[in-house]
Coordinates of C-alpha atoms and ligand atoms in Angstrom, one line a residue:
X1 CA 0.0 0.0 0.0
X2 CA 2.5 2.6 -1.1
X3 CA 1.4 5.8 -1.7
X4 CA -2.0 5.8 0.3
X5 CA -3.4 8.9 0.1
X6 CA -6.9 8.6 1.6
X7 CA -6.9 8.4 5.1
X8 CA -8.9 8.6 8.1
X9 CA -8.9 11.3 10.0
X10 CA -7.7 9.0 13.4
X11 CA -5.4 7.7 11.0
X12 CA -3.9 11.2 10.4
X13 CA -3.4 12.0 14.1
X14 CA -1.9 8.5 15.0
X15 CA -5.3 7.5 16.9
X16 CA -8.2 6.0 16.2
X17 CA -10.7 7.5 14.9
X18 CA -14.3 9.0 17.3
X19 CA -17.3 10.3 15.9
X20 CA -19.9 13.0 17.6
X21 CA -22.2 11.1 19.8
X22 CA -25.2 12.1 18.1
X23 CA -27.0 11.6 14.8
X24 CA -28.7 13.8 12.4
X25 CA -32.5 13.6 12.5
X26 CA -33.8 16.9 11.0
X27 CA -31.9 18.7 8.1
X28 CA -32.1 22.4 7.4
X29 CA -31.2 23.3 3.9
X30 CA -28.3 25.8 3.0
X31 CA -27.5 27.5 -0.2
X32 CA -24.6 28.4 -2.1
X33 CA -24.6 31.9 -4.2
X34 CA -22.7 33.3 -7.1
X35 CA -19.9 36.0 -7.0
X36 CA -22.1 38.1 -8.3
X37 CA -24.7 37.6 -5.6
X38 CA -22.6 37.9 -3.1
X39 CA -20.8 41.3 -4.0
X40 CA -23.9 43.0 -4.4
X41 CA -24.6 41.5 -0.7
X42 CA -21.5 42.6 0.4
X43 CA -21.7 46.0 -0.6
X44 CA -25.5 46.8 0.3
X45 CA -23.9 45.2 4.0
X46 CA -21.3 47.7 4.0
X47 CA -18.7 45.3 3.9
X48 CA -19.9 44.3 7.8
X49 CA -20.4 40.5 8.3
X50 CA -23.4 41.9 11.0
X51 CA -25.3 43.6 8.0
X52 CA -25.8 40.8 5.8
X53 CA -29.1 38.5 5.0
X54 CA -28.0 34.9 6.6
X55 CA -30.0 33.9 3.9
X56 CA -27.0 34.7 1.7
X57 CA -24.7 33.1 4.1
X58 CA -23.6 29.2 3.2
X59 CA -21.6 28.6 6.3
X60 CA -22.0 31.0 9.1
X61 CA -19.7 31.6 11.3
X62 CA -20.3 34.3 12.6
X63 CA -20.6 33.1 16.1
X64 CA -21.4 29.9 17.9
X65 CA -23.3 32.3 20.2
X66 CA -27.5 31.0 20.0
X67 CA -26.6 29.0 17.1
X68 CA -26.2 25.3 18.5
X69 CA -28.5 22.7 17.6
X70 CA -30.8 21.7 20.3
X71 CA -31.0 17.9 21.2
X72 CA -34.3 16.0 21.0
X73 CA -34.7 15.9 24.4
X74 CA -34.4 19.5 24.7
X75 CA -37.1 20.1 21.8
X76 CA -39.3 18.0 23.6
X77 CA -38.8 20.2 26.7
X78 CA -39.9 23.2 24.5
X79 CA -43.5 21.1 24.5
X80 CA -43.5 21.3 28.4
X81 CA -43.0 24.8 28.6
X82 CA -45.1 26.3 31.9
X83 CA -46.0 29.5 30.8
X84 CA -47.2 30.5 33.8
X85 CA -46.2 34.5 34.4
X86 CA -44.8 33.5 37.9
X87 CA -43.3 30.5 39.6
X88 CA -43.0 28.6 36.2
X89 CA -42.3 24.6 36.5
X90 CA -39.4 25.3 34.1
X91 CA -37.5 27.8 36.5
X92 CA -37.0 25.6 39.3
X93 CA -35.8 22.5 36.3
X94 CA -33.3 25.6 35.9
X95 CA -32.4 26.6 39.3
X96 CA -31.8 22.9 40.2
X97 CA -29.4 22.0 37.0
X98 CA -27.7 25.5 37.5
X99 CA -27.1 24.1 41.3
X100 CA -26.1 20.8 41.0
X101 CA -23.5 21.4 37.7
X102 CA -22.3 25.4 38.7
X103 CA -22.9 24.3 42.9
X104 CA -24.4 28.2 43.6
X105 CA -26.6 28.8 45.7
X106 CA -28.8 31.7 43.9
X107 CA -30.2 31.8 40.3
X108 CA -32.0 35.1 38.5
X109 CA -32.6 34.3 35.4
X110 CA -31.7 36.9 32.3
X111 CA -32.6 36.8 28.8
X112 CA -29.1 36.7 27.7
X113 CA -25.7 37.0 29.0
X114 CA -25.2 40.8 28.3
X115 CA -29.5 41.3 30.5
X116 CA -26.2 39.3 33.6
X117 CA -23.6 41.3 32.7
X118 CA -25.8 44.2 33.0
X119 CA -27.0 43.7 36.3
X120 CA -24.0 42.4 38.5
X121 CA -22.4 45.3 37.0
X122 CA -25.0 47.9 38.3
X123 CA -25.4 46.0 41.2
X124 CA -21.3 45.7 42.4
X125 CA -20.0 49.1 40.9
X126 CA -19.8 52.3 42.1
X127 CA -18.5 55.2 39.8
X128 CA -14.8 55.9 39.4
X129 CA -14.0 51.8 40.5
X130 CA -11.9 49.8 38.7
X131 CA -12.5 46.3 37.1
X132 CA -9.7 44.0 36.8
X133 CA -10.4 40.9 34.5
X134 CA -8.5 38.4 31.9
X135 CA -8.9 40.4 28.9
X136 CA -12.2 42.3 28.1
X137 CA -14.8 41.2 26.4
X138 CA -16.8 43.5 24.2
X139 CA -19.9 43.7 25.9
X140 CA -18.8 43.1 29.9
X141 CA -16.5 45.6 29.3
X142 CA -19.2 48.3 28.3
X143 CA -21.6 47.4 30.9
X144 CA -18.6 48.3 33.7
X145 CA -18.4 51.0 32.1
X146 CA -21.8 52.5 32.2
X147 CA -21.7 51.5 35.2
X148 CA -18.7 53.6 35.9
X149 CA -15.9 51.8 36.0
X150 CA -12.8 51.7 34.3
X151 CA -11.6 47.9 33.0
X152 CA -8.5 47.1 33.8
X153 CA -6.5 43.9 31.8
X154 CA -4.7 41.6 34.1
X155 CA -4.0 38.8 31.5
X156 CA -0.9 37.3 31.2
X157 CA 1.2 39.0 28.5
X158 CA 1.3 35.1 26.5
X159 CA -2.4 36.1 25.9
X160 CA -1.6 38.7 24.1
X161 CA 0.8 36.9 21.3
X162 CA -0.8 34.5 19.0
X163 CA 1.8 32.1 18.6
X164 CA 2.9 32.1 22.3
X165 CA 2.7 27.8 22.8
X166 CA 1.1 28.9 26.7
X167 CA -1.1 25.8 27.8
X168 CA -3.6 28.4 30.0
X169 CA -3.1 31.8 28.2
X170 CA -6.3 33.1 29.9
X171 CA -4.5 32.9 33.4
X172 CA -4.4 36.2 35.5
X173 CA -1.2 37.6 36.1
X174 CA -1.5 37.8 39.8
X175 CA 1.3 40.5 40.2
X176 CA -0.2 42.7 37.7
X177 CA -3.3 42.4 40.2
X178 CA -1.2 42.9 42.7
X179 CA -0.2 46.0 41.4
X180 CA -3.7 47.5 40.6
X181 CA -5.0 46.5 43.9
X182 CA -1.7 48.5 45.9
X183 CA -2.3 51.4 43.4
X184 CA -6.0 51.7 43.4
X185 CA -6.8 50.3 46.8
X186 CA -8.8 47.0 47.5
X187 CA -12.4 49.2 48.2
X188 CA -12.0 50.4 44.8
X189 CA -12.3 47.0 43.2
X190 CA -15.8 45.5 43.7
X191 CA -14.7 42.2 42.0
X192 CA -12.7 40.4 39.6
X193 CA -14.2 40.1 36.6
X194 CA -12.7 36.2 35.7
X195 CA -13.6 34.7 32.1
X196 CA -13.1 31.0 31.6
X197 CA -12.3 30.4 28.4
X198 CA -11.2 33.8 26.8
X199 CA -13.6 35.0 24.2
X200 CA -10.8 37.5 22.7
X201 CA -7.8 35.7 23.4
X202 CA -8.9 33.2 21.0
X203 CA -11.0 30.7 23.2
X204 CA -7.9 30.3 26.2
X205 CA -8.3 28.7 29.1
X206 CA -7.8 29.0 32.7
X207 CA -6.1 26.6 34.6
X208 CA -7.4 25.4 38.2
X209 CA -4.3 26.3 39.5
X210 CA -4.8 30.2 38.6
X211 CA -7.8 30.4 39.7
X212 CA -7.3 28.7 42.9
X213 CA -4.4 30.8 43.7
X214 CA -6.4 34.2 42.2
X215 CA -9.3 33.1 45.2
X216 CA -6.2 33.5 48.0
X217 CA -5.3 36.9 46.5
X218 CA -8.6 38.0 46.2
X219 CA -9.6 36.6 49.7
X220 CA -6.4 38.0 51.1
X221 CA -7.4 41.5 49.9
X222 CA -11.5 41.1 50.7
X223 CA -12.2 41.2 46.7
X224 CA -15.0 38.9 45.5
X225 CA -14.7 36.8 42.8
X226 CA -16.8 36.5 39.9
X227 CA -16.3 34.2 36.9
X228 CA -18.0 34.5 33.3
X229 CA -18.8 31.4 33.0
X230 CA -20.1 31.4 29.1
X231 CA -17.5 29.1 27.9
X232 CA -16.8 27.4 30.9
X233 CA -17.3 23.9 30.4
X234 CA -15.1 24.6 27.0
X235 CA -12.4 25.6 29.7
X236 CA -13.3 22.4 32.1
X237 CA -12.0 20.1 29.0
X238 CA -9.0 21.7 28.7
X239 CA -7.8 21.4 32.3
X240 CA -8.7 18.1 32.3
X241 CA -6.4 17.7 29.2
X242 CA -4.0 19.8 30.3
X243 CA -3.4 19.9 33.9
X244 CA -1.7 17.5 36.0
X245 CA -4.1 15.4 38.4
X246 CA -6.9 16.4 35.9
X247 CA -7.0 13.3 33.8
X248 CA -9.4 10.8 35.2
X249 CA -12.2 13.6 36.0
X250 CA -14.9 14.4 35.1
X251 CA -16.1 17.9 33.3
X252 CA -19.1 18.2 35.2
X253 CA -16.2 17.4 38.6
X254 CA -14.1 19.6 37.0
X255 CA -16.9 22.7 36.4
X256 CA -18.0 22.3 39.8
X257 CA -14.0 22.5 41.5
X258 CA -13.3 25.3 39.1
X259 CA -16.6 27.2 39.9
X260 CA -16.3 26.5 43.7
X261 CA -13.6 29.3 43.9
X262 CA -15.6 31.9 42.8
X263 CA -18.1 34.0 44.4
X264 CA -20.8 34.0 41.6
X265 CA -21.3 33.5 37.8
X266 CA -22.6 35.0 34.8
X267 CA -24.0 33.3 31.8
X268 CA -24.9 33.4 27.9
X269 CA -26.7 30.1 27.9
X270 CA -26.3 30.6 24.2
X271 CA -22.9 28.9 24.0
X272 CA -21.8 26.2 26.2
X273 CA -25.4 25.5 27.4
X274 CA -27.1 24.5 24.2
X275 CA -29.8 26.8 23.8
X276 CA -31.0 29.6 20.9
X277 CA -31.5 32.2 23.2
X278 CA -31.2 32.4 27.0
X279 CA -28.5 33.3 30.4
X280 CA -28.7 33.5 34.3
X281 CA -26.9 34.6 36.7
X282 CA -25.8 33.3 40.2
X283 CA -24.7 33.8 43.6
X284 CA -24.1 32.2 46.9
X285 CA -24.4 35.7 48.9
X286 CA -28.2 36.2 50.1
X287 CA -28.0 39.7 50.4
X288 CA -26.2 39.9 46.8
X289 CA -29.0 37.9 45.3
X290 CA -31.9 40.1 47.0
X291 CA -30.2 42.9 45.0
X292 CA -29.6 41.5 42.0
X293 CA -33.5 39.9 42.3
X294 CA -34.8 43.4 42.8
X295 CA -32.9 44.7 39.8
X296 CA -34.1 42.1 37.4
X297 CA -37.6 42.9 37.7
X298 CA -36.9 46.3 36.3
X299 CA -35.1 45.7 33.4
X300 CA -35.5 41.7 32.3
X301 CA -39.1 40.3 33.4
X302 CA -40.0 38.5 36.9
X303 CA -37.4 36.8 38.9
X304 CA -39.0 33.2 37.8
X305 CA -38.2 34.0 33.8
X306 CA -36.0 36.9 33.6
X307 CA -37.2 37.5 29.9
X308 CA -37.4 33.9 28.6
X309 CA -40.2 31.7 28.0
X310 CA -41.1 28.9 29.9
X311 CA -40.2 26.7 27.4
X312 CA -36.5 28.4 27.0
X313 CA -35.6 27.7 30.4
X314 CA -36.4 24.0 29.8
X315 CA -34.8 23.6 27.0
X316 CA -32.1 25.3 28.9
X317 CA -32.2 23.2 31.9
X318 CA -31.7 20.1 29.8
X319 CA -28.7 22.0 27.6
X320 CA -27.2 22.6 31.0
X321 CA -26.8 18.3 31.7
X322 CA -26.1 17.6 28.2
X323 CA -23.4 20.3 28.3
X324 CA -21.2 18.6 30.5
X325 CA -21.2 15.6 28.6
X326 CA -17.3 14.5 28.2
X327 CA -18.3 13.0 24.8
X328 CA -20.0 16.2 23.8
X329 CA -17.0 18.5 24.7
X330 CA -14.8 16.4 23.3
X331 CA -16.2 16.4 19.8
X332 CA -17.3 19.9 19.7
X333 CA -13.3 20.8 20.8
X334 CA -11.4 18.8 18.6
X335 CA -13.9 19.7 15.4
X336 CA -12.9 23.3 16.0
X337 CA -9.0 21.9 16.3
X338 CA -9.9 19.9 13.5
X339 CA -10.3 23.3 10.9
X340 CA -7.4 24.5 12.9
X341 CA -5.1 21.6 11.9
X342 CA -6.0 21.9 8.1
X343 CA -5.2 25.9 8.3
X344 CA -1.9 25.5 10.2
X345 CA -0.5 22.7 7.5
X346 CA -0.8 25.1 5.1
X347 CA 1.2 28.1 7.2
X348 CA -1.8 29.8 7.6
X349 CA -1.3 32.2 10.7
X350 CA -3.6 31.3 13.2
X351 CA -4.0 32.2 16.9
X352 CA -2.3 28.9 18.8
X353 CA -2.9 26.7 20.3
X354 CA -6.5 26.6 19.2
X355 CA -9.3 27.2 21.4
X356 CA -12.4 26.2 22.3
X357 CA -15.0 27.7 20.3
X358 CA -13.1 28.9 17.1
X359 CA -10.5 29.4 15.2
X360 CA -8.9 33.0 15.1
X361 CA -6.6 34.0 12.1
X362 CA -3.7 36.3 12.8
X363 CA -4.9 39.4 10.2
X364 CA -1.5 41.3 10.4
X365 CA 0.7 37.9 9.6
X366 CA -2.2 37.4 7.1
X367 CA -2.4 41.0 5.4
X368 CA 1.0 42.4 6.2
X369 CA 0.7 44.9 4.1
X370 CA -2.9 46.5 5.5
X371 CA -2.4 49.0 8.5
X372 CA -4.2 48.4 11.7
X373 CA -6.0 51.4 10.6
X374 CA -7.2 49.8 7.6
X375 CA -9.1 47.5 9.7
X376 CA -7.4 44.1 8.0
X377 CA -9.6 41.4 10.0
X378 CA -12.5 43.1 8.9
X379 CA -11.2 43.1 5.1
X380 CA -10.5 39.3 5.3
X381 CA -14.1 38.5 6.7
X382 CA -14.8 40.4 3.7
X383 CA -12.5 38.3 1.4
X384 CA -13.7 35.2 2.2
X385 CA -17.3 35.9 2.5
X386 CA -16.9 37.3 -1.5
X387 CA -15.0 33.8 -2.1
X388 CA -17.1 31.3 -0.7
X389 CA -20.4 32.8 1.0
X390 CA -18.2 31.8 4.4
X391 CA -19.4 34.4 7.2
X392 CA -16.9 35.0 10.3
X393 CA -16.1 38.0 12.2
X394 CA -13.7 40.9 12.8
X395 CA -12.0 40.8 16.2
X396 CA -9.5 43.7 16.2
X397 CA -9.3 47.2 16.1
X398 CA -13.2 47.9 14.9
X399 CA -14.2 45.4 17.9
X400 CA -12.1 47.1 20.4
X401 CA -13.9 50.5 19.9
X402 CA -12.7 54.0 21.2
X403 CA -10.8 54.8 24.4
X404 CA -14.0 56.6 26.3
X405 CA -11.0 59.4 27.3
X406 CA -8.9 60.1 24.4
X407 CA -11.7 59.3 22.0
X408 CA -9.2 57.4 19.7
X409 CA -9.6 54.2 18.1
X410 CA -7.9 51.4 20.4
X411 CA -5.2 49.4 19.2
X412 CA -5.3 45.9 20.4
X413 CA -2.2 43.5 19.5
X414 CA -4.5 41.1 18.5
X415 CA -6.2 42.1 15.2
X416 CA -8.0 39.0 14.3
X417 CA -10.5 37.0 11.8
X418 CA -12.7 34.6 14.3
X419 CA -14.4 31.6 12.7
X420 CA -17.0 30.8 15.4
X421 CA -18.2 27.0 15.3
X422 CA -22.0 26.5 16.1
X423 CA -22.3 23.8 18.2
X424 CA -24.0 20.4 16.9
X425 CA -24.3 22.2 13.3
X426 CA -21.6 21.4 11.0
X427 CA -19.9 18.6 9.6
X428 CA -16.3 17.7 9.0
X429 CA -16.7 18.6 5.7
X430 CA -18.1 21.5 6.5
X431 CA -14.6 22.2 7.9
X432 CA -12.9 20.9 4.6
X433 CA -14.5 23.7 2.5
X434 CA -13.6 26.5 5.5
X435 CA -10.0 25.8 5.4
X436 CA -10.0 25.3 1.1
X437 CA -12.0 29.1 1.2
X438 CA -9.1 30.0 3.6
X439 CA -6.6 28.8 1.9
X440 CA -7.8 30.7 -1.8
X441 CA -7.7 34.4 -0.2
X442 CA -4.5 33.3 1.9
X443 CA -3.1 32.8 -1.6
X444 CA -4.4 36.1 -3.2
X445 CA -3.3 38.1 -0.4
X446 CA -1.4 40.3 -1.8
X447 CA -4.0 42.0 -4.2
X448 CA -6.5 42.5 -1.2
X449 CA -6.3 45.9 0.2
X450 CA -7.9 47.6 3.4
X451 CA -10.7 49.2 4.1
X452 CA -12.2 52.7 5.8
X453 CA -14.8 53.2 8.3
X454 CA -17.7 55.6 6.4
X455 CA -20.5 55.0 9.2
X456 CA -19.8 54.7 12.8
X457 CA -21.9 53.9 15.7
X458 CA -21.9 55.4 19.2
X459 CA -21.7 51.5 21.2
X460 CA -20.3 48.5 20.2
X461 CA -19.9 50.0 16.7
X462 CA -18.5 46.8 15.0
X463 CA -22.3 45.5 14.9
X464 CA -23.2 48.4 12.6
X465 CA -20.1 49.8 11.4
X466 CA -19.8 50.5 7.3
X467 CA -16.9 50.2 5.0
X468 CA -15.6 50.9 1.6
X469 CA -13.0 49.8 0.1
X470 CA -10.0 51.7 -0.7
X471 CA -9.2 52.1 -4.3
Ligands
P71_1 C1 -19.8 35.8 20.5 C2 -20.8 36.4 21.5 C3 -22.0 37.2 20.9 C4 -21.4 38.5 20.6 C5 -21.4 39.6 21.5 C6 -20.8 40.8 21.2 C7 -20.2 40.9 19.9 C8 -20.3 39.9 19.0 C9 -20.9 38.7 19.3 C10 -21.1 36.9 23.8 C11 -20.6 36.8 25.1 C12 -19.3 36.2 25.4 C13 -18.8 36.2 26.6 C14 -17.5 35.6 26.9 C15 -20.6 37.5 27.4 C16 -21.2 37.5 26.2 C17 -22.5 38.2 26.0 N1 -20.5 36.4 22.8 N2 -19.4 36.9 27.6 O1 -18.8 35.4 21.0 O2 -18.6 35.5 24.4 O3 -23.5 37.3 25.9 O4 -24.4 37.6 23.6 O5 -25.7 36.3 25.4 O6 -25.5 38.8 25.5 O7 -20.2 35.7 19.4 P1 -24.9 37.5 25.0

C-alpha cells in the first residue's frame, strides 16, 4: 500500500478515529450563491459581516453564540413549557441544573448574558471603580463602564501573542493584580471580573491552579470573585487535558471544583449550554442575590423567567446536563481543532494553540501589508465571505472600539478573523470547504487591500459599522 493517500482522520493523528455522539434527524437546507450575488450582498452590508441576509450566508460563522442545535430531548422540553407569568415549573428545572452542575446557591434568570452582565455590574459598581479581568470582552466591558468603572486587563502578556505555545493563556497575572490592587486600593475594586475560556484571546483557558491561587489573593485583599462562566465547560475540557491530576475527571467534577472558587457567575446560555436564546446569573451571597432579584424585575421580566419563555428555560435546563457531557465537549473541541489543523499545514497564521469555540486567524501575519487602521480582520471577513459565502467576524481594532478618554480608536495587539463554530451544526466537511476558502484568499493576499470606516456607531460600533474599500 505505497502511496496511500486517503486516510482517516484517526489515521492522520496516530489514533483511532471517534465520531460525535449524536446523529442527524432533521436537516435544514443551505445555499450556495454566485460571485455576483454575493458582492452585491456585500456591498448593500457595508462590507460588515453583521449587515448581511444569513440567507445569503452558506456557512455561518459568525458566532457559535444562540446558534447550536438543540438535542431532541431539549425540543421535547420546548413542548412542556409552563407558561405561567410567575413561579414557572421550568424555573425551578433551571435553578436545580444551575445548582447541581455550577454548585451556587442563587439563580436570577436573564434573557441573555449581556441582560447578567448588566446587572451584577450595576449592582457591584460604584463610579470611578476599577475592574480588573483576563482580557475584556466587548460587551462586559461596556456594561462596567456604564456602570462607571474603568476595566483594567490583568491577563498574562502570552495572551496577548498569537503564537505564544502557553497551555492556560487566559491565566491572571496575579502581580499585575497585585499591582492594581496596591495602586488603586482593595475598596475600589468590587470584584474580579474572571472569564473561563477567553472569548478574545482566541477561546484560552484557565487553569485550576490560577484560579485557585487568584481566590487567595482575592480573599487576602476582601475582593469577590466572579467568573463569566459562558465558555466554561469549554475551559473544564481543557484542564482536564492539560493539567496534572486532571485526567481521570470528570467535566461536570471539573466545572464544579473550578466554579467553587468563585463568588458567583454570569452566563450566555447561548454557547456552552445549548440553547438559541437564554442566560442566568448566580450567587451564593443572600444579600447579593436580594439585589440582583430586585434589579431584574426592572429591566428583564420576573425573577422566575428573567425574559425567557417557559419553554427556553427548559430547554435550557436540559442544555445545562447535556453540556457537560465529556463525549460532547470532546467532539465539539477537537472539530474546532480539527479546521485549525488543516489551516496550520498550510502556514496559515492562526492564533495557537486553538481554542475552544473557534479558530482565530492572525490578520496582520495574514495581510502584512494593510495598517491596523485599515481595519485588516474586517477586510478578510470580507474576502472570504466574496470567495465562498463563508461568514466570520472581525475581532481587532473595529471590535475594540474608542478609548472613552482620548476618543481614539484602540489598538489591540491582536487584530483577528474569528471563525466561530456552532455547536451540533456542521460537519467535518463542513470544515474541509472553511479551510480550502481559507486557503484561496491566503493565496491572493497580496492583491487584497484595506478598508475605511464611512458609518460609525456610538456602542459596540463593530455590529453596525460600514466600509468601503479603498481604491
Ligand atoms: C460571541 C458572542 C456574541 C457577541 C457579542 C458581542 C459581539 C459579537 C458577538 C457573547 C458573550 C461572550 C462572553 C465571553 C458574554 C457574552 C454576551 N459572545 N461573555 O462570541 O462571548 O452574551 O451575547 O448572550 O449577550 O459571538 P450575550
Amino acid at each position: 500500500m505505497k502511496n496511500r493517500k486517503l486516510r482517516t482522520m484517526g489515521e492522520q493523528f496516530g489514533r483511532r478515529s471517534w465520531a460525535e455522539p449524536w446523529k442527524i434527524k432533521m436537516v435544514e437546507p443551505i445555499r450556495m450563491t454566485s460571485p455576483q450575488e454575493r458582492q452585491e450582498s456585500l456591498a448593500e452590508a457595508g462590507y460588515n459581516t453583521f449587515l448581511l441576509r444569513s440567507e445569503n450566508v452558506y456557512i455561518d460563522l459568525l458566532s457559535d453564540s444562540g446558534t447550536g442545535a438543540m438535542s431532541d430531548r431539549q425540543w421535547a422540553g420546548i413542548m412542556l413549557g409552563d407558561e405561567a407569568y410567575a413561579g414557572s415549573r421550568n424555573f425551578f428545572h433551571l435553578e436545580e441544573a444551575v445548582r447541581q452542575y455550577y454548585g451556587y446557591r442563587y439563580i436570577v434568570p436573564t434573557h441573555q448574558g449581556r441582560g447578567a452582565e448588566h446587572l451584577i455590574s450595576r449592582v457591584l459598581i460604584k463610579p470611578g471603580q476599577y475592574v480588573p479581568g483576563n482580557m475584556y470582552f466587548t460587551t462586559t466591558r461596556l456594561h462596567q463602564e456604564l456602570a462607571g468603572g474603568t476595566f483594567v486587563d490583568v491577563i498574562i502578556d502570552e495572551a496577548h501573542d498569537s503564537s505564544n505555545l502557553h497551555p492556560f493563556k487566559g491565566n491572571v497575572d496575579l502581580d499585575k493584580l497585585e499591582v492594581l490592587i496596591k495602586r488603586v486600593g482593595a475598596e475600589n475594586i468590587p470584584y474580579v471580573s474572571l472569564a473561563g475560556t477567553v472569548n478574545m484571546a482566541g477561546g484560552q483557558p484557565v487553569s485550576m491552579a490560577n484560579v485557585r491561587a487568584l481566590r487567595a489573593l482575592c480573599d487576602r485583599y476582601n475582593i469577590p470573585l466572579h467568573l463569566d462562566a459562558t465558555r466554561m465547560v469549554e475551559n473544564a475540557f481543557f484542564i482536564q487535558e492539560r493539567e496534572e491530576g486532571y485526567k481521570d475527571k470528570s467535566i461536570a467534577d471539573i466545572l464544579k471544583e473550578f466554579c467553587g472558587y468563585t463568588d458567583g457567575a454570569w452566563m450566555s446560555a447561548k454557547k456552552d449550554n445549548l440553547v438559541n436564546i437564554g442566560g442566568w446569573l448566580a450567587v451564593n451571597d443572600s444579600d447579593l442575590f436580594d439585589a440582583l432579584r430586585n434589579m431584574v424585575v426592572i429591566y428583564e421580566g420576573l425573577h422566575t423567567y428573567g425574559g425567557m419563555a417557559g419553554r427556553d428555560m427548559e430547554a435550557l435546563a436540559i442544555g445545562i446536563t447535556e453540556a457537560v457531557n465529556d463525549d460532547h465537549v470532546r467532539s465539539r473541541v477537537e472539530q474546532v481543532r480539527y479546521l485549525g489543523s488543516l489551516l496550520t499545514s498550510w502556514d496559515i497564521p492562526i492564533v495557537k494553540p486553538v481554542g475552544g469555540h473557534a479558530i482565530f486567524i492572525d490578520a496582520r501575519d495574514f495581510y502584512p501589508h494593510i495598517a491596523q487602521d485599515q481595519f485588516p480582520a474586517q477586510a478578510m471577513a470580507a474576502e472570504l465571505y466574496l470567495d465562498s459565502g463563508i461568514r466570520g467576524m472581525e475581532r481587532g481594532i473595529v471590535s475594540a472600539g474608542r478609548d472613552p478618554e482620548t476618543g481614539d480608536h484602540r489598538h489591540p495587539a491582536l487584530e483577528l478573523t474569528r471563525l466561530a463554530i456552532p455547536r451540533r451544526v456542521y460537519t467535518q466537511a463542513h470544515m474541509d470547504v472553511v479551510a480550502e476558502s481559507v486557503k484561496a484568499i491566503y493565496d491572493a493576499r497580496e492583491q487584497t487591500r484595506g478598508l475605511k470606516m464611512v458609518y460609525e456607531p456610538e456602542y459596540l460600533r463593530f455590529f453596525q459599522a460600514r466600509f468601503e474599500r479603498i481604491a
